[in-house]
């Protein structure tokens, strides 16, 4: 069963919610439990990475 949990982003400090749960935890959920990072910070990092290859 899915449940909604509130996490605090380790990069920006903002609180965010994610639906997690299930019979077996996926690797993504394990990563979220150990190192919670919000989607905004995650996308910002991806954008920086992609911009490196555009130059």
PDB file of N, CA and C in Angstrom:
ATOM      1  N   UNK A   1       0.839  -1.180   0.000  1.00  0.00           N
ATOM      2  CA  UNK A   1       0.000   0.000   0.000  1.00  0.00           C
ATOM      3  C   UNK A   1       0.884   1.243   0.000  1.00  0.00           C
ATOM      4  N   UNK A   2       0.539   2.193  -0.825  1.00  0.00           N
ATOM      5  CA  UNK A   2       1.303   3.434  -0.901  1.00  0.00           C
ATOM      6  C   UNK A   2       0.927   4.362   0.245  1.00  0.00           C
ATOM      7  N   UNK A   3       1.912   5.038   0.762  1.00  0.00           N
ATOM      8  CA  UNK A   3       1.660   6.065   1.770  1.00  0.00           C
ATOM      9  C   UNK A   3       2.441   7.310   1.387  1.00  0.00           C
ATOM     10  N   UNK A   4       1.962   8.439   1.824  1.00  0.00           N
ATOM     11  CA  UNK A   4       2.615   9.707   1.513  1.00  0.00           C
ATOM     12  C   UNK A   4       3.491  10.101   2.687  1.00  0.00           C
ATOM     13  N   UNK A   5       4.778  10.302   2.410  1.00  0.00           N
ATOM     14  CA  UNK A   5       5.742  10.693   3.444  1.00  0.00           C
ATOM     15  C   UNK A   5       6.279  12.078   3.133  1.00  0.00           C
ATOM     16  N   UNK A   6       6.627  12.814   4.171  1.00  0.00           N
ATOM     17  CA  UNK A   6       7.226  14.135   4.033  1.00  0.00           C
ATOM     18  C   UNK A   6       8.712  14.030   4.328  1.00  0.00           C
ATOM     19  N   UNK A   7       9.511  14.571   3.436  1.00  0.00           N
ATOM     20  CA  UNK A   7      10.965  14.572   3.578  1.00  0.00           C
ATOM     21  C   UNK A   7      11.468  16.006   3.574  1.00  0.00           C
ATOM     22  N   UNK A   8      12.686  16.213   4.055  1.00  0.00           N
ATOM     23  CA  UNK A   8      13.356  17.505   3.974  1.00  0.00           C
ATOM     24  C   UNK A   8      14.548  17.347   3.048  1.00  0.00           C
ATOM     25  N   UNK A   9      14.600  18.177   2.026  1.00  0.00           N
ATOM     26  CA  UNK A   9      15.669  18.114   1.033  1.00  0.00           C
ATOM     27  C   UNK A   9      17.007  18.436   1.701  1.00  0.00           C
ATOM     28  N   UNK A  10      18.006  17.623   1.424  1.00  0.00           N
ATOM     29  CA  UNK A  10      19.325  17.848   2.017  1.00  0.00           C
ATOM     30  C   UNK A  10      20.082  18.967   1.324  1.00  0.00           C
ATOM     31  N   UNK A  11      19.672  19.360   0.130  1.00  0.00           N
ATOM     32  CA  UNK A  11      20.379  20.415  -0.595  1.00  0.00           C
ATOM     33  C   UNK A  11      19.818  21.800  -0.300  1.00  0.00           C
ATOM     34  N   UNK A  12      18.475  21.951  -0.385  1.00  0.00           N
ATOM     35  CA  UNK A  12      17.890  23.283  -0.220  1.00  0.00           C
ATOM     36  C   UNK A  12      17.144  23.450   1.108  1.00  0.00           C
ATOM     37  N   UNK A  13      16.840  22.358   1.805  1.00  0.00           N
ATOM     38  CA  UNK A  13      16.187  22.443   3.099  1.00  0.00           C
ATOM     39  C   UNK A  13      14.674  22.541   3.056  1.00  0.00           C
ATOM     40  N   UNK A  14      14.077  22.522   1.863  1.00  0.00           N
ATOM     41  CA  UNK A  14      12.622  22.606   1.752  1.00  0.00           C
ATOM     42  C   UNK A  14      11.991  21.246   2.002  1.00  0.00           C
ATOM     43  N   UNK A  15      10.763  21.264   2.515  1.00  0.00           N
ATOM     44  CA  UNK A  15      10.029  20.020   2.736  1.00  0.00           C
ATOM     45  C   UNK A  15       9.272  19.663   1.464  1.00  0.00           C
ATOM     46  N   UNK A  16       9.213  18.353   1.162  1.00  0.00           N
ATOM     47  CA  UNK A  16       8.468  17.871   0.008  1.00  0.00           C
ATOM     48  C   UNK A  16       7.862  16.519   0.356  1.00  0.00           C
ATOM     49  N   UNK A  17       6.825  16.141  -0.386  1.00  0.00           N
ATOM     50  CA  UNK A  17       6.154  14.874  -0.121  1.00  0.00           C
ATOM     51  C   UNK A  17       6.328  13.941  -1.313  1.00  0.00           C
ATOM     52  N   UNK A  18       6.374  12.652  -1.005  1.00  0.00           N
ATOM     53  CA  UNK A  18       6.481  11.612  -2.028  1.00  0.00           C
ATOM     54  C   UNK A  18       5.600  10.441  -1.616  1.00  0.00           C
ATOM     55  N   UNK A  19       4.998   9.786  -2.588  1.00  0.00           N
ATOM     56  CA  UNK A  19       4.244   8.565  -2.342  1.00  0.00           C
ATOM     57  C   UNK A  19       5.227   7.401  -2.391  1.00  0.00           C
ATOM     58  N   UNK A  20       5.351   6.677  -1.297  1.00  0.00           N
ATOM     59  CA  UNK A  20       6.282   5.550  -1.214  1.00  0.00           C
ATOM     60  C   UNK A  20       5.557   4.346  -0.638  1.00  0.00           C
ATOM     61  N   UNK A  21       6.161   3.193  -0.802  1.00  0.00           N
ATOM     62  CA  UNK A  21       5.604   1.985  -0.231  1.00  0.00           C
ATOM     63  C   UNK A  21       5.546   0.871  -1.246  1.00  0.00           C
ATOM     64  N   UNK A  22       4.895  -0.190  -0.863  1.00  0.00           N
ATOM     65  CA  UNK A  22       4.795  -1.360  -1.722  1.00  0.00           C
ATOM     66  C   UNK A  22       5.297  -2.575  -0.973  1.00  0.00           C
ATOM     67  N   UNK A  23       5.247  -3.710  -1.635  1.00  0.00           N
ATOM     68  CA  UNK A  23       5.672  -4.951  -1.003  1.00  0.00           C
ATOM     69  C   UNK A  23       7.185  -4.948  -0.795  1.00  0.00           C
ATOM     70  N   UNK A  24       7.923  -4.571  -1.829  1.00  0.00           N
ATOM     71  CA  UNK A  24       9.384  -4.513  -1.756  1.00  0.00           C
ATOM     72  C   UNK A  24       9.810  -3.106  -2.146  1.00  0.00           C
ATOM     73  N   UNK A  25      10.742  -2.543  -1.375  1.00  0.00           N
ATOM     74  CA  UNK A  25      11.229  -1.196  -1.675  1.00  0.00           C
ATOM     75  C   UNK A  25      12.094  -1.217  -2.924  1.00  0.00           C
ATOM     76  N   UNK A  26      11.820  -0.291  -3.833  1.00  0.00           N
ATOM     77  CA  UNK A  26      12.629  -0.180  -5.043  1.00  0.00           C
ATOM     78  C   UNK A  26      13.943   0.535  -4.704  1.00  0.00           C
ATOM     79  N   UNK A  27      14.947   0.410  -5.566  1.00  0.00           N
ATOM     80  CA  UNK A  27      16.203   1.130  -5.318  1.00  0.00           C
ATOM     81  C   UNK A  27      16.010   2.641  -5.221  1.00  0.00           C
ATOM     82  N   UNK A  28      15.067   3.195  -6.009  1.00  0.00           N
ATOM     83  CA  UNK A  28      14.776   4.637  -5.947  1.00  0.00           C
ATOM     84  C   UNK A  28      14.263   5.019  -4.571  1.00  0.00           C
ATOM     85  N   UNK A  29      13.384   4.191  -3.997  1.00  0.00           N
ATOM     86  CA  UNK A  29      12.842   4.480  -2.672  1.00  0.00           C
ATOM     87  C   UNK A  29      13.912   4.365  -1.601  1.00  0.00           C
ATOM     88  N   UNK A  30      14.815   3.407  -1.745  1.00  0.00           N
ATOM     89  CA  UNK A  30      15.907   3.274  -0.778  1.00  0.00           C
ATOM     90  C   UNK A  30      16.807   4.502  -0.820  1.00  0.00           C
ATOM     91  N   UNK A  31      17.093   4.984  -2.032  1.00  0.00           N
ATOM     92  CA  UNK A  31      17.919   6.184  -2.178  1.00  0.00           C
ATOM     93  C   UNK A  31      17.226   7.386  -1.545  1.00  0.00           C
ATOM     94  N   UNK A  32      15.914   7.495  -1.740  1.00  0.00           N
ATOM     95  CA  UNK A  32      15.149   8.598  -1.173  1.00  0.00           C
ATOM     96  C   UNK A  32      15.177   8.562   0.354  1.00  0.00           C
ATOM     97  N   UNK A  33      15.105   7.378   0.947  1.00  0.00           N
ATOM     98  CA  UNK A  33      15.146   7.244   2.401  1.00  0.00           C
ATOM     99  C   UNK A  33      16.505   7.651   2.958  1.00  0.00           C
ATOM    100  N   UNK A  34      17.582   7.288   2.259  1.00  0.00           N
ATOM    101  CA  UNK A  34      18.928   7.569   2.762  1.00  0.00           C
ATOM    102  C   UNK A  34      19.385   8.986   2.448  1.00  0.00           C
ATOM    103  N   UNK A  35      19.025   9.505   1.277  1.00  0.00           N
ATOM    104  CA  UNK A  35      19.504  10.815   0.822  1.00  0.00           C
ATOM    105  C   UNK A  35      18.363  11.551   0.129  1.00  0.00           C
ATOM    106  N   UNK A  36      17.444  12.150   0.908  1.00  0.00           N
ATOM    107  CA  UNK A  36      16.299  12.821   0.285  1.00  0.00           C
ATOM    108  C   UNK A  36      16.688  14.117  -0.420  1.00  0.00           C
ATOM    109  N   UNK A  37      16.381  14.187  -1.718  1.00  0.00           N
ATOM    110  CA  UNK A  37      16.628  15.376  -2.526  1.00  0.00           C
ATOM    111  C   UNK A  37      15.348  15.647  -3.314  1.00  0.00           C
ATOM    112  N   UNK A  38      14.872  16.893  -3.271  1.00  0.00           N
ATOM    113  CA  UNK A  38      13.622  17.231  -3.956  1.00  0.00           C
ATOM    114  C   UNK A  38      13.813  17.217  -5.470  1.00  0.00           C
ATOM    115  N   UNK A  39      12.712  17.153  -6.195  1.00  0.00           N
ATOM    116  CA  UNK A  39      12.765  17.087  -7.655  1.00  0.00           C
ATOM    117  C   UNK A  39      13.386  18.338  -8.261  1.00  0.00           C
ATOM    118  N   UNK A  40      13.148  19.486  -7.651  1.00  0.00           N
ATOM    119  CA  UNK A  40      13.706  20.739  -8.177  1.00  0.00           C
ATOM    120  C   UNK A  40      15.236  20.703  -8.147  1.00  0.00           C
ATOM    121  N   UNK A  41      15.820  20.272  -7.026  1.00  0.00           N
ATOM    122  CA  UNK A  41      17.283  20.194  -6.922  1.00  0.00           C
ATOM    123  C   UNK A  41      17.844  19.118  -7.846  1.00  0.00           C
ATOM    124  N   UNK A  42      17.121  18.009  -7.975  1.00  0.00           N
ATOM    125  CA  UNK A  42      17.557  16.920  -8.846  1.00  0.00           C
ATOM    126  C   UNK A  42      17.580  17.382 -10.311  1.00  0.00           C
ATOM    127  N   UNK A  43      16.535  18.089 -10.748  1.00  0.00           N
ATOM    128  CA  UNK A  43      16.481  18.586 -12.116  1.00  0.00           C
ATOM    129  C   UNK A  43      17.524  19.661 -12.378  1.00  0.00           C
ATOM    130  N   UNK A  44      17.806  20.459 -11.351  1.00  0.00           N
ATOM    131  CA  UNK A  44      18.832  21.491 -11.479  1.00  0.00           C
ATOM    132  C   UNK A  44      20.199  20.846 -11.747  1.00  0.00           C
ATOM    133  N   UNK A  45      20.492  19.762 -11.060  1.00  0.00           N
ATOM    134  CA  UNK A  45      21.756  19.051 -11.239  1.00  0.00           C
ATOM    135  C   UNK A  45      21.822  18.422 -12.627  1.00  0.00           C
ATOM    136  N   UNK A  46      20.721  17.853 -13.108  1.00  0.00           N
ATOM    137  CA  UNK A  46      20.686  17.254 -14.438  1.00  0.00           C
ATOM    138  C   UNK A  46      20.907  18.331 -15.494  1.00  0.00           C
ATOM    139  N   UNK A  47      20.284  19.493 -15.303  1.00  0.00           N
ATOM    140  CA  UNK A  47      20.443  20.597 -16.259  1.00  0.00           C
ATOM    141  C   UNK A  47      21.903  21.040 -16.330  1.00  0.00           C
ATOM    142  N   UNK A  48      22.575  21.140 -15.179  1.00  0.00           N
ATOM    143  CA  UNK A  48      23.993  21.511 -15.170  1.00  0.00           C
ATOM    144  C   UNK A  48      24.819  20.481 -15.946  1.00  0.00           C
ATOM    145  N   UNK A  49      24.495  19.213 -15.756  1.00  0.00           N
ATOM    146  CA  UNK A  49      25.227  18.131 -16.415  1.00  0.00           C
ATOM    147  C   UNK A  49      25.032  18.189 -17.923  1.00  0.00           C
ATOM    148  N   UNK A  50      23.805  18.421 -18.373  1.00  0.00           N
ATOM    149  CA  UNK A  50      23.505  18.487 -19.808  1.00  0.00           C
ATOM    150  C   UNK A  50      24.150  19.723 -20.431  1.00  0.00           C
ATOM    151  N   UNK A  51      24.168  20.833 -19.705  1.00  0.00           N
ATOM    152  CA  UNK A  51      24.761  22.063 -20.238  1.00  0.00           C
ATOM    153  C   UNK A  51      26.269  21.912 -20.487  1.00  0.00           C
ATOM    154  N   UNK A  52      26.911  21.039 -19.759  1.00  0.00           N
ATOM    155  CA  UNK A  52      28.346  20.798 -19.961  1.00  0.00           C
ATOM    156  C   UNK A  52      28.590  20.272 -21.376  1.00  0.00           C
ATOM    157  N   UNK A  53      27.710  19.384 -21.848  1.00  0.00           N
ATOM    158  CA  UNK A  53      27.903  18.768 -23.157  1.00  0.00           C
ATOM    159  C   UNK A  53      27.430  19.653 -24.314  1.00  0.00           C
ATOM    160  N   UNK A  54      26.684  20.702 -24.021  1.00  0.00           N
ATOM    161  CA  UNK A  54      26.233  21.614 -25.078  1.00  0.00           C
ATOM    162  C   UNK A  54      27.339  22.552 -25.535  1.00  0.00           C
ATOM    163  N   UNK A  55      28.325  22.776 -24.689  1.00  0.00           N
ATOM    164  CA  UNK A  55      29.398  23.728 -25.006  1.00  0.00           C
ATOM    165  C   UNK A  55      30.385  23.167 -25.982  1.00  0.00           C
TER     166      UNK A  55
END
